[in-house]
Short mmCIF file of N, CA and C in Angstrom, two decimals:
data_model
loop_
_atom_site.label_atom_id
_atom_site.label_comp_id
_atom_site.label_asym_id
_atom_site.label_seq_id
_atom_site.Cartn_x
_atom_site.Cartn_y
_atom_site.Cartn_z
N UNK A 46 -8.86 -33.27 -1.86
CA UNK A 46 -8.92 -33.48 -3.30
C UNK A 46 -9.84 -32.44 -3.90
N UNK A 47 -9.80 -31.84 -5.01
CA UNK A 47 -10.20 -30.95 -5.61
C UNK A 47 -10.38 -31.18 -6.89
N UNK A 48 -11.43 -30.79 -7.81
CA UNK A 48 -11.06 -31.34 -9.39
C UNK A 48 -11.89 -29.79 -10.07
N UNK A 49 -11.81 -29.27 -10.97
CA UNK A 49 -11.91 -28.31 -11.62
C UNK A 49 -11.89 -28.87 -13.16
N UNK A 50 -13.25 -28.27 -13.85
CA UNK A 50 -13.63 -28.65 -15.35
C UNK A 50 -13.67 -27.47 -15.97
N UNK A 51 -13.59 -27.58 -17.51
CA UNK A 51 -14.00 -26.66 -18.33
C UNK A 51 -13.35 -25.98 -18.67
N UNK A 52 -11.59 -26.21 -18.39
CA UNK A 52 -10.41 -25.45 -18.73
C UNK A 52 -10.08 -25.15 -19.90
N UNK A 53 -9.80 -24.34 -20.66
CA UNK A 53 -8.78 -24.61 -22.15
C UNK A 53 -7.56 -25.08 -21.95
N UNK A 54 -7.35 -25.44 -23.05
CA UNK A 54 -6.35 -26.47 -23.54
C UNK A 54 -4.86 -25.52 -23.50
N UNK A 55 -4.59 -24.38 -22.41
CA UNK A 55 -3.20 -23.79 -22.62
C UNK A 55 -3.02 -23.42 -21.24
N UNK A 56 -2.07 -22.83 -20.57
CA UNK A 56 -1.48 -22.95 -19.70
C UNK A 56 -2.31 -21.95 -18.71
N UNK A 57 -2.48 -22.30 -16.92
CA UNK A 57 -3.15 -21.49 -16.48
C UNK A 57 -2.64 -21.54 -15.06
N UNK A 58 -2.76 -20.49 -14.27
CA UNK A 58 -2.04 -20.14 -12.72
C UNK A 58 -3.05 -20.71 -11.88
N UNK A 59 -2.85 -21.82 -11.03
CA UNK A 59 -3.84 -22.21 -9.77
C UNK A 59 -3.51 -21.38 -8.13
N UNK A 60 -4.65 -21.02 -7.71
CA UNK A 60 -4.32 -19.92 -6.52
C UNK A 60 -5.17 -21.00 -5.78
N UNK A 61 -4.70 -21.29 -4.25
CA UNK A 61 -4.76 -21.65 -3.02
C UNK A 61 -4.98 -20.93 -1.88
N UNK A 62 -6.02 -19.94 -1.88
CA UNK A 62 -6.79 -19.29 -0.62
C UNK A 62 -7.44 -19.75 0.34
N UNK A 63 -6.91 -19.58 1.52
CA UNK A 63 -7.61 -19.96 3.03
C UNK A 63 -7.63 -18.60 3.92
N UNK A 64 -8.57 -18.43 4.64
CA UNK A 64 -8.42 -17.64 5.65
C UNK A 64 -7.63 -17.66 6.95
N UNK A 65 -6.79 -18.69 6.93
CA UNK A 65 -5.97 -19.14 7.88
C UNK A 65 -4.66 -19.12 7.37
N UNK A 66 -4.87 -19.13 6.27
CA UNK A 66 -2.73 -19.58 5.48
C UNK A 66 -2.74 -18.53 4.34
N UNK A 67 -1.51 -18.32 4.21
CA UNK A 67 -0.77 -17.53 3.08
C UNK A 67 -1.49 -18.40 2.29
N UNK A 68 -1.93 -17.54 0.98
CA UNK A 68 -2.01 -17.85 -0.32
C UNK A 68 -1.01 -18.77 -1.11
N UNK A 69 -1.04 -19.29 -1.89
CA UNK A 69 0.06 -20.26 -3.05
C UNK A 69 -0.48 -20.78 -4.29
N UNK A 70 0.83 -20.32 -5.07
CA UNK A 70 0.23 -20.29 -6.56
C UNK A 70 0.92 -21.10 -7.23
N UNK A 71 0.53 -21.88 -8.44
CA UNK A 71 0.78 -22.74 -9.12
C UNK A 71 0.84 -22.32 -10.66
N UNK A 72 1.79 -21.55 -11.41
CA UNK A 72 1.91 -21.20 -12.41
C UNK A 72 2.09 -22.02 -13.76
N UNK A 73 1.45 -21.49 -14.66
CA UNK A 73 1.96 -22.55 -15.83
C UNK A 73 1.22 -23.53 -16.48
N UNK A 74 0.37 -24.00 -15.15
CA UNK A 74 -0.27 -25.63 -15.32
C UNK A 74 -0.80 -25.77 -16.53
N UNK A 75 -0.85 -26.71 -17.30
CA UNK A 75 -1.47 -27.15 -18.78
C UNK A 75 -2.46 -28.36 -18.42
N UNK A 76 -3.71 -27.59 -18.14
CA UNK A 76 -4.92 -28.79 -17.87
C UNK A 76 -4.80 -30.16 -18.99
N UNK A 77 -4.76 -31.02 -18.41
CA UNK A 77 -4.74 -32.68 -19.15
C UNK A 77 -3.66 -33.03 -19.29
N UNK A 78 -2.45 -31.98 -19.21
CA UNK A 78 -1.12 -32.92 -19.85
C UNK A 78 -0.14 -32.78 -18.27
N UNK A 79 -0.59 -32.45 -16.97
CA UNK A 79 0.04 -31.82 -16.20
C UNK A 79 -0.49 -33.16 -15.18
N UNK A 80 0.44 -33.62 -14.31
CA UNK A 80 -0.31 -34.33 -13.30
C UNK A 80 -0.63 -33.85 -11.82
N UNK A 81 -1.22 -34.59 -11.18
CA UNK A 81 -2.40 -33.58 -10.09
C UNK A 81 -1.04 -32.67 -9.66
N UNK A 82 -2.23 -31.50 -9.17
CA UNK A 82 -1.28 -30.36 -8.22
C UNK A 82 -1.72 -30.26 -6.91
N UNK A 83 -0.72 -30.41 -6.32
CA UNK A 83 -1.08 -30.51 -4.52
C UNK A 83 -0.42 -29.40 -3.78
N UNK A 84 -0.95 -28.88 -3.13
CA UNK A 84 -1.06 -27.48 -2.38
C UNK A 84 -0.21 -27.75 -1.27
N UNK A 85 0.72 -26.94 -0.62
CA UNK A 85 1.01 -27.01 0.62
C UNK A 85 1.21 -26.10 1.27
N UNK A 86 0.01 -25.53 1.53
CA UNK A 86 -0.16 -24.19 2.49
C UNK A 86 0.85 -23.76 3.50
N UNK A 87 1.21 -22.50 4.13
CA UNK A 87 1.80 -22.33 5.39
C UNK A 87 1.06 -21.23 6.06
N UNK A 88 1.28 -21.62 7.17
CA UNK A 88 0.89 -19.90 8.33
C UNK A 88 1.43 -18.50 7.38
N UNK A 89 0.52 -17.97 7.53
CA UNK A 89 1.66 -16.55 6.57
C UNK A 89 1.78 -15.18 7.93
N UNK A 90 2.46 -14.57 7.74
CA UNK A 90 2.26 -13.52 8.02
C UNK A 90 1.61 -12.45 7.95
N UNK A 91 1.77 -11.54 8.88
CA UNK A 91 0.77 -10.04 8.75
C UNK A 91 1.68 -8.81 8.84
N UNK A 92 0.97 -7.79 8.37
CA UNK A 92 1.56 -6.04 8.59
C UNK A 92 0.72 -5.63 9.21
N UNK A 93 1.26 -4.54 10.42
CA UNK A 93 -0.08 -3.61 11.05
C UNK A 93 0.45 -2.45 10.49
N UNK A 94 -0.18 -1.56 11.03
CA UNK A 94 0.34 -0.15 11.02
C UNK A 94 -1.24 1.06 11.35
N UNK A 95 -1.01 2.07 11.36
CA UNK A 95 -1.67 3.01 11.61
C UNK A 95 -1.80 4.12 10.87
N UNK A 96 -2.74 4.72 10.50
CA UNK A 96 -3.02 6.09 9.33
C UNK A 96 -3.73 6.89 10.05
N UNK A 97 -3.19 8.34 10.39
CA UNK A 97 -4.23 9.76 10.92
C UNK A 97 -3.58 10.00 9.55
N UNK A 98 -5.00 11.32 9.30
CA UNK A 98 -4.51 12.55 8.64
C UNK A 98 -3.31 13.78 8.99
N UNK A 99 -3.51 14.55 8.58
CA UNK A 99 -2.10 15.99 8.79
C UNK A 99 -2.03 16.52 10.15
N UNK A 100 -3.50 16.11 10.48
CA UNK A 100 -3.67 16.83 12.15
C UNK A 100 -3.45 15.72 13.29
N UNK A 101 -3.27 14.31 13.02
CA UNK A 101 -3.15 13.35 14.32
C UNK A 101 -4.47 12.78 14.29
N UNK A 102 -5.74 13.04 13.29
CA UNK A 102 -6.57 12.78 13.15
C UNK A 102 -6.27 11.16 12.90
N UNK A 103 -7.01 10.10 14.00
CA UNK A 103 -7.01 8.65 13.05
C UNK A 103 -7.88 8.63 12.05
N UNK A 104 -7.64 8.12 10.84
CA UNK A 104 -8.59 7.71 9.44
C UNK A 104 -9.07 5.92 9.32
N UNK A 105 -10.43 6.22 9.76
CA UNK A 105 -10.95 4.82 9.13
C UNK A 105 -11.11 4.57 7.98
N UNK A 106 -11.76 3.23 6.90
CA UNK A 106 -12.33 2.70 5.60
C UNK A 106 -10.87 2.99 4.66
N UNK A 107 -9.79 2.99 5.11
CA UNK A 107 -8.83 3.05 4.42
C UNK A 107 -8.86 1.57 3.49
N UNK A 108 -8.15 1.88 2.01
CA UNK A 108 -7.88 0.92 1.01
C UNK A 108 -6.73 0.69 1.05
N UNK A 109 -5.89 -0.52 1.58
CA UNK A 109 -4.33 -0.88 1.74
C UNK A 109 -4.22 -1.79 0.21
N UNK A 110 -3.82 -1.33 -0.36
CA UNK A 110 -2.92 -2.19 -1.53
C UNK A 110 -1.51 -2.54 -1.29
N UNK A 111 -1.83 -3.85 -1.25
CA UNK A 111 -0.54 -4.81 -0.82
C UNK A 111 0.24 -5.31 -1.86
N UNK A 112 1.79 -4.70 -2.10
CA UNK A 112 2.59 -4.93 -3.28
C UNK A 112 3.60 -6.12 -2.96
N UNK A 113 4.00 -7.49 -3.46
CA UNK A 113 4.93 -7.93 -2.78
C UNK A 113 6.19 -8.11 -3.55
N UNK A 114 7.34 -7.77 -3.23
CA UNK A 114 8.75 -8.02 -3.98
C UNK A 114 9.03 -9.15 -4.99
N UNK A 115 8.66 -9.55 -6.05
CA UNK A 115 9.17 -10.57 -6.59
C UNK A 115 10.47 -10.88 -7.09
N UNK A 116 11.38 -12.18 -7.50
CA UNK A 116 12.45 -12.80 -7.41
C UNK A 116 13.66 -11.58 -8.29
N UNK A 117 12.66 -11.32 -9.60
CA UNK A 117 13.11 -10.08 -10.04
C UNK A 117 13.29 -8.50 -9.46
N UNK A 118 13.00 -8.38 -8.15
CA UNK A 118 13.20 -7.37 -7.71
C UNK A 118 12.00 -5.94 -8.06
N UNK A 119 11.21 -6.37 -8.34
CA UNK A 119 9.94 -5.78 -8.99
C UNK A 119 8.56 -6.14 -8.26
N UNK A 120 8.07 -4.99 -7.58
CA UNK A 120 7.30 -5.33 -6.68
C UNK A 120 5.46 -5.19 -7.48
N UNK A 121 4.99 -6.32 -7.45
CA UNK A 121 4.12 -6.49 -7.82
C UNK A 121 2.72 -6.73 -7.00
N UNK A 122 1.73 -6.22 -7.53
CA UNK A 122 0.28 -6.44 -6.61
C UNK A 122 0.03 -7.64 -6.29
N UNK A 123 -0.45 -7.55 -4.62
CA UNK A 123 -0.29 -8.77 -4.21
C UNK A 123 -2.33 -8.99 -3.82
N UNK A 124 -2.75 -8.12 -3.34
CA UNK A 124 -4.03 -7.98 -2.71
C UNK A 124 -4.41 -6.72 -2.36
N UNK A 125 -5.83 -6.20 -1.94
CA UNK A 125 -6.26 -5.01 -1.99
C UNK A 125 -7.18 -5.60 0.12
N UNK A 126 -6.91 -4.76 0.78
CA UNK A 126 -7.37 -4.39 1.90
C UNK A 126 -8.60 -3.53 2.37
N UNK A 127 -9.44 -3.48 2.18
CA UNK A 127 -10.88 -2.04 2.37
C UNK A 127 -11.39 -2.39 4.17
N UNK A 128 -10.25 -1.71 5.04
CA UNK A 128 -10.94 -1.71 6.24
C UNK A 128 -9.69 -1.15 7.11
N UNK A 129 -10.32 -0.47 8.41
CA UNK A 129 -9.43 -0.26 9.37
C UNK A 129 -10.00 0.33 10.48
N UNK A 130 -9.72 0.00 11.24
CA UNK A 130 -10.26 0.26 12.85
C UNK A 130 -10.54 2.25 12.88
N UNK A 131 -11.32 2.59 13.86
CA UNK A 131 -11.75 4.34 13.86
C UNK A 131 -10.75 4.23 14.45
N UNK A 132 -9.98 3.93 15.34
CA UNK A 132 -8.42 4.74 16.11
C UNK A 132 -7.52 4.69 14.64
N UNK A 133 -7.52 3.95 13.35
CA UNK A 133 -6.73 4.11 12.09
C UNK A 133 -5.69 3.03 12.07
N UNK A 134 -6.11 2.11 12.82
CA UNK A 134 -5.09 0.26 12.97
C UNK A 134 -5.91 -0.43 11.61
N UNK A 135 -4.99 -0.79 11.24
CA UNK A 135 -5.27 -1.87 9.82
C UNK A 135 -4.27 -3.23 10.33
N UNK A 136 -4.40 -4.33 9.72
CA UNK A 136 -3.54 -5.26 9.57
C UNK A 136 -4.23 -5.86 8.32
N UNK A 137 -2.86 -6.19 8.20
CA UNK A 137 -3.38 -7.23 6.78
C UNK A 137 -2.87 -9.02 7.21
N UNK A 138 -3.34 -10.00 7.09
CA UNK A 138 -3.15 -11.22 7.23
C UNK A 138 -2.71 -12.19 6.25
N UNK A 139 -2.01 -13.13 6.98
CA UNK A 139 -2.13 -14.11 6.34
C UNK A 139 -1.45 -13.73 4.41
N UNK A 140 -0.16 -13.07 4.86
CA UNK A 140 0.52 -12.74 3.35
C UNK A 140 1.45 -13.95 3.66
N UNK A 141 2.36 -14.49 2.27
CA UNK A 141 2.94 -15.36 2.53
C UNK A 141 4.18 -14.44 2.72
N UNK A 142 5.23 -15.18 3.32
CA UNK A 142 6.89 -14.40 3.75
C UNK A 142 6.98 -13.87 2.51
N UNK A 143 8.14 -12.92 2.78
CA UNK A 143 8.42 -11.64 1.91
C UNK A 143 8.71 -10.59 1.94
N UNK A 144 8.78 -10.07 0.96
CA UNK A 144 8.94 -8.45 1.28
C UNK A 144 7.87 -7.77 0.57
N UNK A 145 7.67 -7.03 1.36
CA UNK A 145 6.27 -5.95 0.96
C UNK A 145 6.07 -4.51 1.22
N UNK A 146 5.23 -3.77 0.47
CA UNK A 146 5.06 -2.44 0.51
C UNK A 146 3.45 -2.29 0.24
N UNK A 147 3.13 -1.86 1.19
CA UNK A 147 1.91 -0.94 1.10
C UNK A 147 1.34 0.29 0.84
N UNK A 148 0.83 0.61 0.00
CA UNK A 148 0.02 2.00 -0.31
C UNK A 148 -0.92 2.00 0.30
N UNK A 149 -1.37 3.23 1.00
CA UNK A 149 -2.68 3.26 1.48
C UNK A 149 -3.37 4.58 1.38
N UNK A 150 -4.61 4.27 1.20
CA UNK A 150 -5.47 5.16 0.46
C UNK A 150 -6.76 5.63 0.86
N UNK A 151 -6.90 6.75 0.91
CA UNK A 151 -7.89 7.54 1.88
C UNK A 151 -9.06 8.52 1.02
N UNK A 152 -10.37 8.26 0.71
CA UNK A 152 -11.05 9.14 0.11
C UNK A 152 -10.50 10.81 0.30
N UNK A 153 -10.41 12.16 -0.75
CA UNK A 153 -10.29 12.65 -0.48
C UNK A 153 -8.31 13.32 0.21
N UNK A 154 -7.70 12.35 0.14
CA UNK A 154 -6.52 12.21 0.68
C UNK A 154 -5.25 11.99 -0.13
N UNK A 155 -4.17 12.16 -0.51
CA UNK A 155 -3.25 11.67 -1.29
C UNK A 155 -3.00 10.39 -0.75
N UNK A 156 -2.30 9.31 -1.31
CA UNK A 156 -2.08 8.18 -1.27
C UNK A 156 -0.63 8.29 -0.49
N UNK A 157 -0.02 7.18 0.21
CA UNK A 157 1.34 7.02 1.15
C UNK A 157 1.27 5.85 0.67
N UNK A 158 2.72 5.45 0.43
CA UNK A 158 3.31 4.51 0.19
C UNK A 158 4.37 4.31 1.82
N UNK A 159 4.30 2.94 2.14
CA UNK A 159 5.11 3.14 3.30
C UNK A 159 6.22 1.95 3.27
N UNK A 160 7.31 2.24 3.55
CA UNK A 160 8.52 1.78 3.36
C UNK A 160 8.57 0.27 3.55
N UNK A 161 9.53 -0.45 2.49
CA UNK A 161 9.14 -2.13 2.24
C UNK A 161 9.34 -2.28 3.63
N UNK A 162 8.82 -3.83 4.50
CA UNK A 162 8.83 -4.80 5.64
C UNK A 162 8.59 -5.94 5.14
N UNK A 163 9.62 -6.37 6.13
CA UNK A 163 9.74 -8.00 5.40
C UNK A 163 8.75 -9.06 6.30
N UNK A 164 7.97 -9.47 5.60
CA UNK A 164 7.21 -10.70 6.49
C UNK A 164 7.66 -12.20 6.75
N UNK A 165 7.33 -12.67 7.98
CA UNK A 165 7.70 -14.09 8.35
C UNK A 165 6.75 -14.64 8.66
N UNK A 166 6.73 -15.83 8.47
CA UNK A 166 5.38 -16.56 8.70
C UNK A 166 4.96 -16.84 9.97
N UNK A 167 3.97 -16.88 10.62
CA UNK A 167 3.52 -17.24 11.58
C UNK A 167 3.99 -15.39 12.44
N UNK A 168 4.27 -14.31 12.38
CA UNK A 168 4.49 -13.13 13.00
C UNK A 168 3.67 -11.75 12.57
N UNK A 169 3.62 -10.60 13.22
CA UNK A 169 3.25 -9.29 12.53
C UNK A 169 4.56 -8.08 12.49
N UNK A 170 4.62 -7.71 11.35
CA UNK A 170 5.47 -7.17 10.99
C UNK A 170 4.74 -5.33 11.18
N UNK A 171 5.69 -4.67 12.01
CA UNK A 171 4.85 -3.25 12.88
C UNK A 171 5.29 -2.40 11.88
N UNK A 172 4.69 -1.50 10.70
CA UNK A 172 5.43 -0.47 10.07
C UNK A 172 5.46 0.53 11.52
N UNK A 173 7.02 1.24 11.44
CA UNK A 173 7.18 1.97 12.29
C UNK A 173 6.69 3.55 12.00
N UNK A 174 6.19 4.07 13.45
CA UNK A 174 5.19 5.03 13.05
C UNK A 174 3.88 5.40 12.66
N UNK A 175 3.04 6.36 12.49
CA UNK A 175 1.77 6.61 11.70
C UNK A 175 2.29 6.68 10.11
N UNK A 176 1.25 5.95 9.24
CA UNK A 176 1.39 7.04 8.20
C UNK A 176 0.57 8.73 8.18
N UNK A 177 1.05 9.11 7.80
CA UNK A 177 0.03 10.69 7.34
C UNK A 177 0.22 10.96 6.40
N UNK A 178 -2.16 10.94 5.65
CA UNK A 178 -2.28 11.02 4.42
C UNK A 178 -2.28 12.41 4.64
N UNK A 179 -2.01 13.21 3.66
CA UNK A 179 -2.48 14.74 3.93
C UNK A 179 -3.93 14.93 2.48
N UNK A 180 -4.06 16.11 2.55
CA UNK A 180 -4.81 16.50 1.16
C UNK A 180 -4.15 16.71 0.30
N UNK A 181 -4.47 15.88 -1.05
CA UNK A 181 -4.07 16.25 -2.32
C UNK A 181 -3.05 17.37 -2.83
N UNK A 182 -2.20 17.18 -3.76
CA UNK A 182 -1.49 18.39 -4.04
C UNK A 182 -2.38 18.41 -5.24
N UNK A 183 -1.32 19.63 -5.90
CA UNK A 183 -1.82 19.78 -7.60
C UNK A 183 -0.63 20.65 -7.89
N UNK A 184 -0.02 20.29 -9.36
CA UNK A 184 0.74 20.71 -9.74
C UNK A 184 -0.06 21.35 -11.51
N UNK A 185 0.41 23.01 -12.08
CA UNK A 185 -0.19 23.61 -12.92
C UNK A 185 0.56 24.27 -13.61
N UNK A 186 0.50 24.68 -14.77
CA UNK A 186 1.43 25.09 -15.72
C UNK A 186 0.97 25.90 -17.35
N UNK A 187 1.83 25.65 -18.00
CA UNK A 187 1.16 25.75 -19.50
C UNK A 187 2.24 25.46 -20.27
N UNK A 188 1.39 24.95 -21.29
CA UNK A 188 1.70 24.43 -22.59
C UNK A 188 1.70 25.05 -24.00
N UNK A 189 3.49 25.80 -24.31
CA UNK A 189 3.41 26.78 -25.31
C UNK A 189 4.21 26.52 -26.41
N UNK A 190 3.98 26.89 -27.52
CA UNK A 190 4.84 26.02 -28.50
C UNK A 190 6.98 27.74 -28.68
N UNK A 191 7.27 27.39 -29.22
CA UNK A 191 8.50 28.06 -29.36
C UNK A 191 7.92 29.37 -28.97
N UNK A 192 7.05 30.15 -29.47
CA UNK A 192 7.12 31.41 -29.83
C UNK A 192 6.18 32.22 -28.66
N UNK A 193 5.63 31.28 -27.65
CA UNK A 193 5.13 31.41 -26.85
C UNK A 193 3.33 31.28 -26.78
N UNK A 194 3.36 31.07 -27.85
CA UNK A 194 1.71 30.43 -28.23
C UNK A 194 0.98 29.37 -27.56
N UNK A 195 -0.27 29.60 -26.87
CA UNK A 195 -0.71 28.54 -26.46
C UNK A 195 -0.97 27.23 -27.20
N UNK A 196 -0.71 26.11 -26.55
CA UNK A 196 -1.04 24.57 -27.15
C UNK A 196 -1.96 24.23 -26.54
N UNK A 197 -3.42 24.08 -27.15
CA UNK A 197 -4.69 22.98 -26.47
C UNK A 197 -4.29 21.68 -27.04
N UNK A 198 -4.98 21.06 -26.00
CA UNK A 198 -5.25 19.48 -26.24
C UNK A 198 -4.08 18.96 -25.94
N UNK A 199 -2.95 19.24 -25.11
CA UNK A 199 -1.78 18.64 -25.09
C UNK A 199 -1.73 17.76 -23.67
N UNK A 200 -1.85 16.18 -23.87
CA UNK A 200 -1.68 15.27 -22.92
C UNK A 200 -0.40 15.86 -21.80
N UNK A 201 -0.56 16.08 -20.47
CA UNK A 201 0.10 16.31 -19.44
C UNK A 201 0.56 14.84 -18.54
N UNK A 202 1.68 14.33 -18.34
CA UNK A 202 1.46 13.26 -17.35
C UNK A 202 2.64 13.43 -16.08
N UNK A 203 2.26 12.85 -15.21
CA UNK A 203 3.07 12.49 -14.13
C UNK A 203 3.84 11.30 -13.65
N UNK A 204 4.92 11.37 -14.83
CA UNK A 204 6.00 10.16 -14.16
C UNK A 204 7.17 10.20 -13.02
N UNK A 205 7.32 8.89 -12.68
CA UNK A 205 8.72 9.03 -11.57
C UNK A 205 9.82 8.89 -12.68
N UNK A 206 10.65 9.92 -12.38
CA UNK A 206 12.16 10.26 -12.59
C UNK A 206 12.93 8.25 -12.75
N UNK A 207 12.53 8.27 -11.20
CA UNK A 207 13.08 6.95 -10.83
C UNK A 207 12.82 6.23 -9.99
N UNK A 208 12.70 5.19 -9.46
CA UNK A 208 12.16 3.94 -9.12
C UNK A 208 11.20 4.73 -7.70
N UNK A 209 10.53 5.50 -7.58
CA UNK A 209 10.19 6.22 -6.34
C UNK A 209 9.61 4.99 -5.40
N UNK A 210 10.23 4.99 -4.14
CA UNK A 210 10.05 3.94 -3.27
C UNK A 210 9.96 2.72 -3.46
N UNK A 211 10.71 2.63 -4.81
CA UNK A 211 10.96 1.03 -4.62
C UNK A 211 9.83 0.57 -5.92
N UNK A 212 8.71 1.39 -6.26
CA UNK A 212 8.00 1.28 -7.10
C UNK A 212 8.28 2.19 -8.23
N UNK A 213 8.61 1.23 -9.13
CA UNK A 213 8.80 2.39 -10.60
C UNK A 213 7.46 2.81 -11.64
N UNK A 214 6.56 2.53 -11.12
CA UNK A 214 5.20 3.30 -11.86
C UNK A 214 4.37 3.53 -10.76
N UNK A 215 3.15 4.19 -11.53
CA UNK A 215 2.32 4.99 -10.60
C UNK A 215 1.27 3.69 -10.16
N UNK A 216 0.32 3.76 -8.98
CA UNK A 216 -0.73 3.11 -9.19
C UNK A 216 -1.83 3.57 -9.69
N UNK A 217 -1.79 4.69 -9.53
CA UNK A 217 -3.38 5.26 -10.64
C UNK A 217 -2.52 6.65 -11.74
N UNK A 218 -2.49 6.64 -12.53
CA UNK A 218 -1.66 7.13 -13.51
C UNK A 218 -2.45 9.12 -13.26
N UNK A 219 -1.44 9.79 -13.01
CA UNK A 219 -2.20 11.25 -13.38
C UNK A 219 -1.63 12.27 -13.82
N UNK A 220 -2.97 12.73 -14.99
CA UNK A 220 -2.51 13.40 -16.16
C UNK A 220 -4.22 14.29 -16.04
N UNK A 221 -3.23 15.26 -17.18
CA UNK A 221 -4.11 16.22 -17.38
C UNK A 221 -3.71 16.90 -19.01
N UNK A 222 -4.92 17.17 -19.32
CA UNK A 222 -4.62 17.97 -21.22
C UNK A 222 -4.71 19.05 -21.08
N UNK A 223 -4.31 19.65 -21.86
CA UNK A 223 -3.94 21.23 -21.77
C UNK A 223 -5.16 21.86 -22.41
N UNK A 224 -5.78 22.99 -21.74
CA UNK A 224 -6.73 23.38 -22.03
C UNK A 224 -6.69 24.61 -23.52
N UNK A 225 -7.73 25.68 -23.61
CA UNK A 225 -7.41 26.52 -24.95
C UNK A 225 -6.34 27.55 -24.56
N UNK A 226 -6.30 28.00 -23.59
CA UNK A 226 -4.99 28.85 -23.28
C UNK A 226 -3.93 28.19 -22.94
N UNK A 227 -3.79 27.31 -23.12
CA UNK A 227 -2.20 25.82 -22.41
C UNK A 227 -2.15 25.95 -21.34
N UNK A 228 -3.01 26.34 -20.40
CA UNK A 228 -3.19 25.93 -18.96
C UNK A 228 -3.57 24.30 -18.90
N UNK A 229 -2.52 23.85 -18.22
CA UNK A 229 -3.45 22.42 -17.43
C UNK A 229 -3.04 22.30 -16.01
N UNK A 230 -3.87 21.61 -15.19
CA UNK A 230 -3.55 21.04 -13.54
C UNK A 230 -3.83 19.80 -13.44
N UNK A 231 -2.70 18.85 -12.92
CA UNK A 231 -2.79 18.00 -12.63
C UNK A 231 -2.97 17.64 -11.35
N UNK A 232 -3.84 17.10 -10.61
CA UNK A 232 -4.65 16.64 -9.67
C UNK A 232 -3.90 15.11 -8.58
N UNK A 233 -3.51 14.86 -7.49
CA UNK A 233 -3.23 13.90 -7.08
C UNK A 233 -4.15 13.29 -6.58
#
């Protein structure tokens, strides 16, 4: 039994965290007009996988951001990961079944997104392979109006065309403004 005070009076999502069970959420609830909500946890599943850099190098203190597929087909943040073994083994625990995609993220490193795996409860789901973060790109240019004149101050951004891996936006958005000669570089 559980009781929770001090709510407002409009609708609010209850989350169910254990270190042993998938998470479960309770959307919607309208404190006082709603009757009790009872939890029913399950075993969840896990992802492993492995990250070297460009050289076979393993990478530790990696950040796994865990995206999971929702009903709409739109994969949404599920949890954030900050750890991984010096050989470059991560797992993540205890997700509930699903489908999921992980980004993972390396100081210094471009970010990998690694291809959806579907989780089952009570199993570990192996992404196949290493990922490899490499170093950063950068993409550079300029910004000129018709006649070939430089444009300052002109917002630069980096969108996907289209749904890139399953994810149709960026997780950290990158852009760059165009400097006094319409040079800009955008940075990954």
């Amino acid at each position: 039994t559980y009781t929770v005070t001090g709510l407002p009076d409009r609708p609010v999502d209850l989350v169910a965290i254990s270190s042993a069970f998938s998470r479960r959420t309770h959307s919607g609830v309208v404190p006082g007009r709603a009757d009790p909500v009872d939890f029913t946890l399950e075993r969840g599943g896990s992802i492993s996988g492995r990250a070297v850099n460009g050289w076979g190098a393993p990478l530790a203190h990696l950040t796994v951001h865990v995206w999971q597929l929702n009903p709409a087909g739109i994969f949404i943040f599920y949890t954030i990961k900050n750890t991984s073994t010096r050989d470059g083994r991560f797992q993540v625990d205890n997700l509930t079944p699903g489908i999921y995609r992980l980004v993972v993220h390396h100081p210094g490193l471009a970010e990998v997104r690694a291809p959806a795996v579907e989780v089952r409860a009570g199993t570990t789901a192996a992404l196949e392979g290493e990922l490899v973060l490499e170093p950063p790109a950068t993409l550079s240019g300029r910004v000129v109006d018709a006649g070939g004149h430089p444009l300052p101050g002109v917002p630069v951004q980096l969108v996907p065309g289209t749904q890139e891996n399953g994810l149709g936006y960026l997780i950290r958005p990158l852009e760059a403004t165009s400097g006094r000669d319409g040079s800009f570089t955008v940075h990954d």
